[in-house]
Amino acid sequence: MEEFDEVYRLYAADIYRYILSFSRNETLAKDILQNTMLKAFKNINKFRGESSIKTWLFGIAKNEYLNSIRRSDNKNLPLDEVSDTVDENIEHRFSDRFQALEIHRMLHELDEPYKEIFSLRVFAELKFTDIGEIFGKSENWARVTFYRAKEKIIKLLKEQEANL
């Protein structure tokens, strides 16, 4: 039990930020975090060690979030808070909470898998190797997809600035 407490302490905040970036709802993110950890605790014997424990937990969290969407009638809940964790290339944009909110809005305009890859990298701070594992793809695929997502967000930001 102490070992699982350590797993929770190490990864709960990352999983919460990851889910919050998609759900845009603190309560839902907390619920999914708890469901993820409960499911992981019950199924720890199924963890094969083919990936890191963090990657395994993120996979569970992703599935829990998708299940919640399927059960939910209201998929577009308001964003209550913006994560402070940022990607180094757009860090200056996140210094202003208004800019951060705009980036989150633009992120949710992106198609999958761009939205999820960007969130995994920026908010959950996962390595490209781990992101690739979650999707069953290569590290290079994750890098290219993240780059394309970032370029799309930058383009949207420039378009928004041109319209102001």
CSV table of N, CA and C in Angstrom, one decimal:
chain,number,residue,atom,x,y,z
A,1,MET,N,0.8,-1.2,0.0
A,1,MET,CA,0.0,0.0,0.0
A,1,MET,C,0.9,1.3,0.0
A,2,GLU,N,2.0,1.2,0.7
A,2,GLU,CA,2.9,2.4,0.8
A,2,GLU,C,3.4,2.7,-0.6
A,3,GLU,N,3.7,1.6,-1.4
A,3,GLU,CA,4.2,1.8,-2.8
A,3,GLU,C,3.2,2.6,-3.6
A,4,PHE,N,1.9,2.2,-3.5
A,4,PHE,CA,0.9,2.9,-4.3
A,4,PHE,C,0.7,4.3,-3.8
A,5,ASP,N,0.9,4.6,-2.5
A,5,ASP,CA,0.8,6.0,-2.0
A,5,ASP,C,1.9,6.8,-2.7
A,6,GLU,N,3.1,6.2,-2.9
A,6,GLU,CA,4.2,6.9,-3.5
A,6,GLU,C,3.9,7.2,-5.0
A,7,VAL,N,3.2,6.2,-5.7
A,7,VAL,CA,2.8,6.4,-7.1
A,7,VAL,C,1.8,7.6,-7.2
A,8,TYR,N,0.9,7.6,-6.3
A,8,TYR,CA,-0.1,8.7,-6.2
A,8,TYR,C,0.6,10.0,-6.0
A,9,ARG,N,1.5,10.1,-5.1
A,9,ARG,CA,2.2,11.3,-4.8
A,9,ARG,C,3.0,11.8,-6.0
A,10,LEU,N,3.6,10.9,-6.7
A,10,LEU,CA,4.5,11.2,-7.8
A,10,LEU,C,3.7,11.7,-9.0
A,11,TYR,N,2.5,11.1,-9.3
A,11,TYR,CA,1.9,11.3,-10.6
A,11,TYR,C,0.5,11.9,-10.6
A,12,ALA,N,-0.1,12.1,-9.4
A,12,ALA,CA,-1.4,12.6,-9.4
A,12,ALA,C,-1.6,14.0,-10.0
A,13,ALA,N,-0.6,14.9,-9.7
A,13,ALA,CA,-0.7,16.3,-10.2
A,13,ALA,C,-0.6,16.3,-11.7
A,14,ASP,N,0.3,15.5,-12.3
A,14,ASP,CA,0.5,15.4,-13.7
A,14,ASP,C,-0.8,14.9,-14.4
A,15,ILE,N,-1.4,13.9,-13.8
A,15,ILE,CA,-2.6,13.3,-14.4
A,15,ILE,C,-3.7,14.3,-14.3
A,16,TYR,N,-3.8,15.0,-13.2
A,16,TYR,CA,-4.9,16.0,-13.0
A,16,TYR,C,-4.7,17.1,-14.1
A,17,ARG,N,-3.5,17.6,-14.3
A,17,ARG,CA,-3.3,18.7,-15.3
A,17,ARG,C,-3.7,18.2,-16.7
A,18,TYR,N,-3.3,17.0,-17.0
A,18,TYR,CA,-3.6,16.4,-18.3
A,18,TYR,C,-5.1,16.3,-18.5
A,19,ILE,N,-5.8,15.8,-17.6
A,19,ILE,CA,-7.2,15.7,-17.7
A,19,ILE,C,-7.9,17.1,-17.7
A,20,LEU,N,-7.4,18.0,-16.9
A,20,LEU,CA,-8.0,19.3,-16.9
A,20,LEU,C,-7.8,20.0,-18.2
A,21,SER,N,-6.7,19.8,-18.9
A,21,SER,CA,-6.5,20.4,-20.2
A,21,SER,C,-7.5,20.0,-21.2
A,22,PHE,N,-8.1,18.8,-21.1
A,22,PHE,CA,-9.1,18.4,-22.0
A,22,PHE,C,-10.5,18.7,-21.5
A,23,SER,N,-10.7,18.4,-20.2
A,23,SER,CA,-12.1,18.5,-19.7
A,23,SER,C,-12.5,19.9,-19.5
A,24,ARG,N,-11.5,20.8,-19.2
A,24,ARG,CA,-11.8,22.2,-18.8
A,24,ARG,C,-12.7,22.3,-17.7
A,25,ASN,N,-12.7,21.3,-16.8
A,25,ASN,CA,-13.6,21.3,-15.6
A,25,ASN,C,-12.8,20.6,-14.4
A,26,GLU,N,-12.6,21.4,-13.4
A,26,GLU,CA,-11.8,21.0,-12.2
A,26,GLU,C,-12.5,19.7,-11.6
A,27,THR,N,-13.8,19.8,-11.4
A,27,THR,CA,-14.5,18.7,-10.7
A,27,THR,C,-14.3,17.4,-11.5
A,28,LEU,N,-14.5,17.5,-12.8
A,28,LEU,CA,-14.4,16.3,-13.6
A,28,LEU,C,-13.0,15.8,-13.6
A,29,ALA,N,-12.0,16.7,-13.7
A,29,ALA,CA,-10.6,16.3,-13.7
A,29,ALA,C,-10.3,15.5,-12.4
A,30,LYS,N,-10.8,16.0,-11.3
A,30,LYS,CA,-10.6,15.4,-10.0
A,30,LYS,C,-11.2,14.0,-9.9
A,31,ASP,N,-12.4,13.9,-10.5
A,31,ASP,CA,-13.1,12.6,-10.5
A,31,ASP,C,-12.4,11.6,-11.3
A,32,ILE,N,-11.9,12.1,-12.5
A,32,ILE,CA,-11.2,11.2,-13.4
A,32,ILE,C,-9.9,10.7,-12.8
A,33,LEU,N,-9.2,11.7,-12.1
A,33,LEU,CA,-8.0,11.3,-11.4
A,33,LEU,C,-8.2,10.2,-10.4
A,34,GLN,N,-9.3,10.4,-9.6
A,34,GLN,CA,-9.6,9.4,-8.6
A,34,GLN,C,-10.0,8.0,-9.2
A,35,ASN,N,-10.8,8.1,-10.3
A,35,ASN,CA,-11.1,6.8,-11.0
A,35,ASN,C,-9.9,6.2,-11.6
A,36,THR,N,-9.0,7.0,-12.1
A,36,THR,CA,-7.7,6.5,-12.7
A,36,THR,C,-6.9,5.7,-11.6
A,37,MET,N,-6.7,6.4,-10.5
A,37,MET,CA,-5.9,5.8,-9.4
A,37,MET,C,-6.6,4.5,-8.9
A,38,LEU,N,-7.9,4.6,-8.7
A,38,LEU,CA,-8.6,3.4,-8.2
A,38,LEU,C,-8.5,2.2,-9.2
A,39,LYS,N,-8.6,2.5,-10.5
A,39,LYS,CA,-8.5,1.5,-11.5
A,39,LYS,C,-7.1,0.9,-11.5
A,40,ALA,N,-6.1,1.8,-11.4
A,40,ALA,CA,-4.7,1.4,-11.4
A,40,ALA,C,-4.4,0.5,-10.1
A,41,PHE,N,-4.9,0.9,-9.0
A,41,PHE,CA,-4.7,0.2,-7.8
A,41,PHE,C,-5.3,-1.2,-7.9
A,42,LYS,N,-6.5,-1.3,-8.4
A,42,LYS,CA,-7.2,-2.6,-8.6
A,42,LYS,C,-6.5,-3.5,-9.7
A,43,ASN,N,-5.9,-2.9,-10.6
A,43,ASN,CA,-5.3,-3.6,-11.8
A,43,ASN,C,-3.8,-3.6,-11.8
A,44,ILE,N,-3.1,-3.2,-10.7
A,44,ILE,CA,-1.7,-3.1,-10.7
A,44,ILE,C,-1.0,-4.4,-11.1
A,45,ASN,N,-1.7,-5.6,-10.9
A,45,ASN,CA,-1.1,-6.9,-11.3
A,45,ASN,C,-1.1,-7.0,-12.8
A,46,LYS,N,-1.9,-6.2,-13.5
A,46,LYS,CA,-1.9,-6.2,-15.0
A,46,LYS,C,-0.8,-5.3,-15.6
A,47,PHE,N,-0.2,-4.5,-14.8
A,47,PHE,CA,0.9,-3.7,-15.3
A,47,PHE,C,2.1,-4.6,-15.7
A,48,ARG,N,2.4,-4.6,-17.0
A,48,ARG,CA,3.5,-5.5,-17.5
A,48,ARG,C,4.8,-4.9,-17.5
A,49,GLY,N,5.0,-3.6,-17.3
A,49,GLY,CA,6.3,-3.0,-17.3
A,49,GLY,C,6.8,-2.7,-18.6
A,50,GLU,N,6.0,-2.8,-19.7
A,50,GLU,CA,6.4,-2.5,-21.0
A,50,GLU,C,6.6,-1.0,-21.3
A,51,SER,N,6.1,-0.2,-20.4
A,51,SER,CA,6.2,1.2,-20.4
A,51,SER,C,6.5,1.7,-19.0
A,52,SER,N,6.7,3.0,-18.8
A,52,SER,CA,6.8,3.5,-17.5
A,52,SER,C,5.4,3.5,-16.8
A,53,ILE,N,5.5,3.5,-15.5
A,53,ILE,CA,4.2,3.5,-14.7
A,53,ILE,C,3.4,4.8,-15.0
A,54,LYS,N,4.1,5.9,-15.3
A,54,LYS,CA,3.5,7.2,-15.6
A,54,LYS,C,2.7,7.0,-17.0
A,55,THR,N,3.4,6.4,-17.9
A,55,THR,CA,2.7,6.2,-19.2
A,55,THR,C,1.5,5.3,-19.1
A,56,TRP,N,1.6,4.3,-18.3
A,56,TRP,CA,0.5,3.4,-18.0
A,56,TRP,C,-0.7,4.2,-17.4
A,57,LEU,N,-0.4,5.0,-16.4
A,57,LEU,CA,-1.4,5.8,-15.7
A,57,LEU,C,-2.1,6.8,-16.7
A,58,PHE,N,-1.3,7.4,-17.6
A,58,PHE,CA,-1.8,8.3,-18.5
A,58,PHE,C,-2.8,7.6,-19.5
A,59,GLY,N,-2.4,6.4,-19.8
A,59,GLY,CA,-3.3,5.6,-20.7
A,59,GLY,C,-4.7,5.3,-20.0
A,60,ILE,N,-4.6,5.0,-18.7
A,60,ILE,CA,-5.8,4.7,-18.0
A,60,ILE,C,-6.6,6.0,-17.9
A,61,ALA,N,-6.0,7.1,-17.6
A,61,ALA,CA,-6.6,8.4,-17.5
A,61,ALA,C,-7.3,8.8,-18.8
A,62,LYS,N,-6.6,8.6,-19.9
A,62,LYS,CA,-7.2,8.9,-21.2
A,62,LYS,C,-8.5,8.1,-21.4
A,63,ASN,N,-8.4,6.8,-21.1
A,63,ASN,CA,-9.6,6.0,-21.3
A,63,ASN,C,-10.7,6.4,-20.4
A,64,GLU,N,-10.4,6.7,-19.1
A,64,GLU,CA,-11.4,7.2,-18.2
A,64,GLU,C,-12.1,8.5,-18.7
A,65,TYR,N,-11.3,9.4,-19.3
A,65,TYR,CA,-11.8,10.6,-19.8
A,65,TYR,C,-12.7,10.3,-21.0
A,66,LEU,N,-12.3,9.5,-21.9
A,66,LEU,CA,-13.1,9.1,-23.1
A,66,LEU,C,-14.4,8.5,-22.6
A,67,ASN,N,-14.4,7.6,-21.6
A,67,ASN,CA,-15.6,7.0,-21.1
A,67,ASN,C,-16.5,8.1,-20.5
A,68,SER,N,-15.9,9.1,-19.8
A,68,SER,CA,-16.8,10.1,-19.3
A,68,SER,C,-17.5,10.9,-20.3
A,69,ILE,N,-16.8,11.1,-21.5
A,69,ILE,CA,-17.4,11.9,-22.6
A,69,ILE,C,-18.6,11.1,-23.1
A,70,ARG,N,-18.4,9.8,-23.3
A,70,ARG,CA,-19.4,9.0,-23.8
A,70,ARG,C,-20.7,9.0,-22.9
A,71,ARG,N,-20.4,9.1,-21.6
A,71,ARG,CA,-21.6,9.1,-20.6
A,71,ARG,C,-22.1,10.5,-20.5
A,72,SER,N,-21.4,11.5,-20.9
A,72,SER,CA,-21.8,12.9,-20.6
A,72,SER,C,-22.7,13.5,-21.7
A,73,ASP,N,-23.7,14.2,-21.3
A,73,ASP,CA,-24.5,15.0,-22.2
A,73,ASP,C,-23.9,16.3,-22.5
A,74,ASN,N,-23.1,16.9,-21.6
A,74,ASN,CA,-22.5,18.2,-21.8
A,74,ASN,C,-21.0,18.1,-21.9
A,75,LYS,N,-20.5,18.2,-23.1
A,75,LYS,CA,-19.1,18.0,-23.4
A,75,LYS,C,-18.3,19.3,-23.4
A,76,ASN,N,-19.0,20.4,-23.4
A,76,ASN,CA,-18.3,21.7,-23.5
A,76,ASN,C,-18.4,22.5,-22.2
A,77,LEU,N,-17.8,22.0,-21.2
A,77,LEU,CA,-17.9,22.7,-19.9
A,77,LEU,C,-16.9,23.9,-19.9
A,78,PRO,N,-17.1,24.9,-19.1
A,78,PRO,CA,-16.2,26.1,-19.1
A,78,PRO,C,-14.8,25.8,-18.5
A,79,LEU,N,-13.9,26.5,-18.9
A,79,LEU,CA,-12.5,26.4,-18.4
A,79,LEU,C,-12.4,27.2,-17.1
A,80,ASP,N,-12.1,26.6,-16.0
A,80,ASP,CA,-12.0,27.3,-14.7
A,80,ASP,C,-10.6,27.8,-14.4
A,81,GLU,N,-9.7,27.0,-14.8
A,81,GLU,CA,-8.3,27.4,-14.5
A,81,GLU,C,-7.4,27.0,-15.6
A,82,VAL,N,-6.3,27.6,-15.7
A,82,VAL,CA,-5.3,27.3,-16.7
A,82,VAL,C,-4.1,26.8,-16.0
A,83,SER,N,-3.5,25.7,-16.5
A,83,SER,CA,-2.3,25.1,-15.9
A,83,SER,C,-1.1,26.1,-16.1
A,84,ASP,N,-0.2,26.1,-15.1
A,84,ASP,CA,0.9,27.0,-15.2
A,84,ASP,C,2.1,26.4,-15.9
A,85,THR,N,2.0,25.1,-16.2
A,85,THR,CA,3.1,24.4,-16.9
A,85,THR,C,3.0,24.6,-18.4
A,86,VAL,N,4.2,25.0,-19.0
A,86,VAL,CA,4.1,25.4,-20.4
A,86,VAL,C,5.3,24.8,-21.2
A,87,ASP,N,5.1,24.8,-22.5
A,87,ASP,CA,6.2,24.4,-23.4
A,87,ASP,C,7.1,25.5,-23.5
A,88,GLU,N,8.4,25.2,-23.6
A,88,GLU,CA,9.5,26.3,-23.6
A,88,GLU,C,9.3,27.2,-24.7
A,89,ASN,N,8.8,26.8,-25.9
A,89,ASN,CA,8.8,27.7,-27.1
A,89,ASN,C,7.7,28.7,-27.0
A,90,ILE,N,6.6,28.5,-26.2
A,90,ILE,CA,5.6,29.5,-26.1
A,90,ILE,C,5.4,30.0,-24.7
A,91,GLU,N,6.4,29.8,-23.9
A,91,GLU,CA,6.4,30.1,-22.5
A,91,GLU,C,6.0,31.6,-22.2
A,92,HIS,N,6.5,32.5,-23.0
A,92,HIS,CA,6.2,33.9,-22.8
A,92,HIS,C,4.7,34.2,-23.0
A,93,ARG,N,4.0,33.5,-23.8
A,93,ARG,CA,2.6,33.7,-24.0
A,93,ARG,C,1.8,33.3,-22.7
A,94,PHE,N,2.3,32.4,-21.9
A,94,PHE,CA,1.6,31.9,-20.8
A,94,PHE,C,1.8,32.8,-19.6
A,95,SER,N,2.6,33.8,-19.7
A,95,SER,CA,2.9,34.7,-18.5
A,95,SER,C,1.7,35.5,-18.2
A,96,ASP,N,0.8,35.7,-19.2
A,96,ASP,CA,-0.4,36.5,-19.0
A,96,ASP,C,-1.6,35.5,-19.0
A,97,ARG,N,-2.4,35.5,-18.0
A,97,ARG,CA,-3.5,34.5,-17.9
A,97,ARG,C,-4.5,34.7,-19.0
A,98,PHE,N,-4.6,35.9,-19.6
A,98,PHE,CA,-5.5,36.1,-20.7
A,98,PHE,C,-5.0,35.3,-21.9
A,99,GLN,N,-3.7,35.5,-22.1
A,99,GLN,CA,-3.1,34.8,-23.2
A,99,GLN,C,-3.2,33.2,-23.1
A,100,ALA,N,-3.0,32.8,-21.8
A,100,ALA,CA,-3.1,31.4,-21.5
A,100,ALA,C,-4.5,30.9,-21.9
A,101,LEU,N,-5.5,31.6,-21.5
A,101,LEU,CA,-6.9,31.3,-21.8
A,101,LEU,C,-7.1,31.2,-23.3
A,102,GLU,N,-6.6,32.2,-24.0
A,102,GLU,CA,-6.7,32.2,-25.5
A,102,GLU,C,-6.0,30.9,-26.1
A,103,ILE,N,-4.9,30.6,-25.6
A,103,ILE,CA,-4.2,29.4,-26.1
A,103,ILE,C,-5.0,28.2,-25.8
A,104,HIS,N,-5.6,28.1,-24.7
A,104,HIS,CA,-6.5,26.9,-24.4
A,104,HIS,C,-7.7,26.9,-25.3
A,105,ARG,N,-8.2,28.0,-25.6
A,105,ARG,CA,-9.4,28.1,-26.5
A,105,ARG,C,-8.9,27.6,-27.9
A,106,MET,N,-7.8,28.0,-28.3
A,106,MET,CA,-7.3,27.6,-29.7
A,106,MET,C,-6.9,26.1,-29.7
A,107,LEU,N,-6.4,25.7,-28.6
A,107,LEU,CA,-6.1,24.2,-28.4
A,107,LEU,C,-7.3,23.4,-28.7
A,108,HIS,N,-8.4,23.8,-28.1
A,108,HIS,CA,-9.6,23.1,-28.3
A,108,HIS,C,-10.3,23.2,-29.6
A,109,GLU,N,-9.8,24.1,-30.5
A,109,GLU,CA,-10.2,24.1,-31.9
A,109,GLU,C,-9.4,23.1,-32.7
A,110,LEU,N,-8.3,22.6,-32.2
A,110,LEU,CA,-7.5,21.7,-33.0
A,110,LEU,C,-8.2,20.3,-33.1
A,111,ASP,N,-7.9,19.6,-34.1
A,111,ASP,CA,-8.4,18.2,-34.3
A,111,ASP,C,-7.5,17.3,-33.5
A,112,GLU,N,-8.0,16.1,-33.3
A,112,GLU,CA,-7.2,15.1,-32.7
A,112,GLU,C,-6.3,14.5,-33.8
A,113,PRO,N,-5.1,14.0,-33.6
A,113,PRO,CA,-4.5,13.9,-32.2
A,113,PRO,C,-3.7,15.1,-31.8
A,114,TYR,N,-3.8,16.2,-32.6
A,114,TYR,CA,-3.0,17.4,-32.2
A,114,TYR,C,-3.3,17.9,-30.8
A,115,LYS,N,-4.5,18.0,-30.5
A,115,LYS,CA,-5.0,18.5,-29.2
A,115,LYS,C,-4.4,17.7,-28.1
A,116,GLU,N,-4.5,16.4,-28.2
A,116,GLU,CA,-4.1,15.5,-27.1
A,116,GLU,C,-2.5,15.5,-27.0
A,117,ILE,N,-1.9,15.4,-28.2
A,117,ILE,CA,-0.4,15.4,-28.2
A,117,ILE,C,0.1,16.7,-27.5
A,118,PHE,N,-0.4,17.8,-27.9
A,118,PHE,CA,0.0,19.1,-27.4
A,118,PHE,C,-0.2,19.1,-25.8
A,119,SER,N,-1.3,18.6,-25.4
A,119,SER,CA,-1.6,18.6,-24.0
A,119,SER,C,-0.7,17.7,-23.2
A,120,LEU,N,-0.5,16.5,-23.8
A,120,LEU,CA,0.4,15.5,-23.1
A,120,LEU,C,1.9,16.1,-23.0
A,121,ARG,N,2.3,16.8,-24.0
A,121,ARG,CA,3.7,17.3,-23.9
A,121,ARG,C,3.8,18.6,-23.1
A,122,VAL,N,2.8,19.5,-23.2
A,122,VAL,CA,2.9,20.8,-22.5
A,122,VAL,C,2.4,20.7,-21.1
A,123,PHE,N,1.3,20.2,-20.9
A,123,PHE,CA,0.6,20.2,-19.6
A,123,PHE,C,1.1,19.0,-18.7
A,124,ALA,N,1.2,17.8,-19.3
A,124,ALA,CA,1.6,16.7,-18.5
A,124,ALA,C,3.1,16.5,-18.5
A,125,GLU,N,3.8,17.2,-19.4
A,125,GLU,CA,5.2,17.2,-19.5
A,125,GLU,C,5.8,15.8,-19.8
A,126,LEU,N,5.1,15.0,-20.6
A,126,LEU,CA,5.5,13.7,-21.0
A,126,LEU,C,6.6,13.8,-22.0
A,127,LYS,N,7.5,12.8,-22.0
A,127,LYS,CA,8.5,12.7,-23.0
A,127,LYS,C,7.9,12.2,-24.3
A,128,PHE,N,8.5,12.5,-25.5
A,128,PHE,CA,8.0,12.1,-26.7
A,128,PHE,C,7.9,10.6,-26.8
A,129,THR,N,8.8,9.9,-26.2
A,129,THR,CA,8.8,8.4,-26.2
A,129,THR,C,7.5,7.9,-25.5
A,130,ASP,N,7.2,8.5,-24.4
A,130,ASP,CA,6.0,8.1,-23.6
A,130,ASP,C,4.7,8.4,-24.4
A,131,ILE,N,4.7,9.6,-25.1
A,131,ILE,CA,3.5,9.9,-25.9
A,131,ILE,C,3.4,8.9,-27.0
A,132,GLY,N,4.4,8.6,-27.7
A,132,GLY,CA,4.4,7.6,-28.7
A,132,GLY,C,3.8,6.3,-28.2
A,133,GLU,N,4.3,5.9,-27.0
A,133,GLU,CA,3.8,4.6,-26.5
A,133,GLU,C,2.3,4.7,-26.2
A,134,ILE,N,1.8,5.8,-25.7
A,134,ILE,CA,0.4,5.9,-25.4
A,134,ILE,C,-0.4,5.7,-26.7
A,135,PHE,N,0.0,6.2,-27.8
A,135,PHE,CA,-0.7,6.1,-29.1
A,135,PHE,C,-0.3,4.8,-29.9
A,136,GLY,N,0.7,4.1,-29.4
A,136,GLY,CA,1.2,2.9,-30.1
A,136,GLY,C,1.9,3.3,-31.4
A,137,LYS,N,2.6,4.5,-31.3
A,137,LYS,CA,3.3,5.0,-32.4
A,137,LYS,C,4.8,5.3,-32.0
A,138,SER,N,5.6,5.8,-32.9
A,138,SER,CA,7.0,6.0,-32.6
A,138,SER,C,7.2,7.4,-31.9
A,139,GLU,N,8.4,7.5,-31.3
A,139,GLU,CA,8.8,8.8,-30.7
A,139,GLU,C,8.8,9.9,-31.8
A,140,ASN,N,9.3,9.6,-33.0
A,140,ASN,CA,9.3,10.5,-34.1
A,140,ASN,C,7.9,11.0,-34.5
A,141,TRP,N,7.0,10.1,-34.5
A,141,TRP,CA,5.6,10.4,-34.8
A,141,TRP,C,5.1,11.5,-33.8
A,142,ALA,N,5.4,11.2,-32.5
A,142,ALA,CA,5.0,12.1,-31.5
A,142,ALA,C,5.6,13.5,-31.6
A,143,ARG,N,6.9,13.5,-32.0
A,143,ARG,CA,7.6,14.8,-32.2
A,143,ARG,C,7.0,15.6,-33.3
A,144,VAL,N,6.7,14.9,-34.4
A,144,VAL,CA,6.2,15.6,-35.6
A,144,VAL,C,4.8,16.1,-35.4
A,145,THR,N,4.0,15.3,-34.7
A,145,THR,CA,2.6,15.7,-34.4
A,145,THR,C,2.6,16.9,-33.5
A,146,PHE,N,3.5,16.9,-32.5
A,146,PHE,CA,3.5,18.0,-31.5
A,146,PHE,C,4.0,19.2,-32.3
A,147,TYR,N,5.0,19.1,-33.1
A,147,TYR,CA,5.4,20.3,-33.9
A,147,TYR,C,4.3,20.9,-34.7
A,148,ARG,N,3.5,20.0,-35.4
A,148,ARG,CA,2.4,20.4,-36.2
A,148,ARG,C,1.3,21.1,-35.4
A,149,ALA,N,1.1,20.6,-34.2
A,149,ALA,CA,0.1,21.2,-33.3
A,149,ALA,C,0.5,22.5,-32.9
A,150,LYS,N,1.8,22.7,-32.5
A,150,LYS,CA,2.3,23.9,-32.1
A,150,LYS,C,2.3,25.0,-33.2
A,151,GLU,N,2.6,24.5,-34.4
A,151,GLU,CA,2.5,25.4,-35.6
A,151,GLU,C,1.1,25.9,-35.8
A,152,LYS,N,0.1,25.0,-35.7
A,152,LYS,CA,-1.3,25.4,-35.8
A,152,LYS,C,-1.7,26.4,-34.8
A,153,ILE,N,-1.3,26.3,-33.6
A,153,ILE,CA,-1.6,27.2,-32.5
A,153,ILE,C,-1.0,28.6,-32.8
A,154,ILE,N,0.3,28.5,-33.2
A,154,ILE,CA,1.0,29.8,-33.5
A,154,ILE,C,0.3,30.5,-34.7
A,155,LYS,N,-0.2,29.8,-35.7
A,155,LYS,CA,-0.9,30.3,-36.8
A,155,LYS,C,-2.2,31.0,-36.3
A,156,LEU,N,-2.9,30.3,-35.4
A,156,LEU,CA,-4.2,30.8,-34.9
A,156,LEU,C,-3.9,32.1,-34.1
A,157,LEU,N,-2.8,32.1,-33.3
A,157,LEU,CA,-2.4,33.3,-32.5
A,157,LEU,C,-2.1,34.5,-33.4
A,158,LYS,N,-1.4,34.2,-34.5
A,158,LYS,CA,-1.1,35.3,-35.4
A,158,LYS,C,-2.3,35.8,-36.1
A,159,GLU,N,-3.2,34.9,-36.5
A,159,GLU,CA,-4.5,35.4,-37.1
A,159,GLU,C,-5.3,36.2,-36.1
A,160,GLN,N,-5.3,35.8,-34.9
A,160,GLN,CA,-6.1,36.6,-33.9
A,160,GLN,C,-5.5,37.9,-33.7
A,161,GLU,N,-4.1,38.0,-33.6
A,161,GLU,CA,-3.4,39.3,-33.4
A,161,GLU,C,-3.7,40.2,-34.7
A,162,ALA,N,-3.8,39.6,-35.9
A,162,ALA,CA,-4.0,40.4,-37.0
A,162,ALA,C,-5.4,41.0,-37.1
A,163,ASN,N,-6.4,40.3,-36.4
A,163,ASN,CA,-7.7,40.7,-36.4
A,163,ASN,C,-8.0,41.7,-35.3
A,164,LEU,N,-7.0,42.0,-34.4
A,164,LEU,CA,-7.3,42.9,-33.3
A,164,LEU,C,-7.0,44.4,-33.7
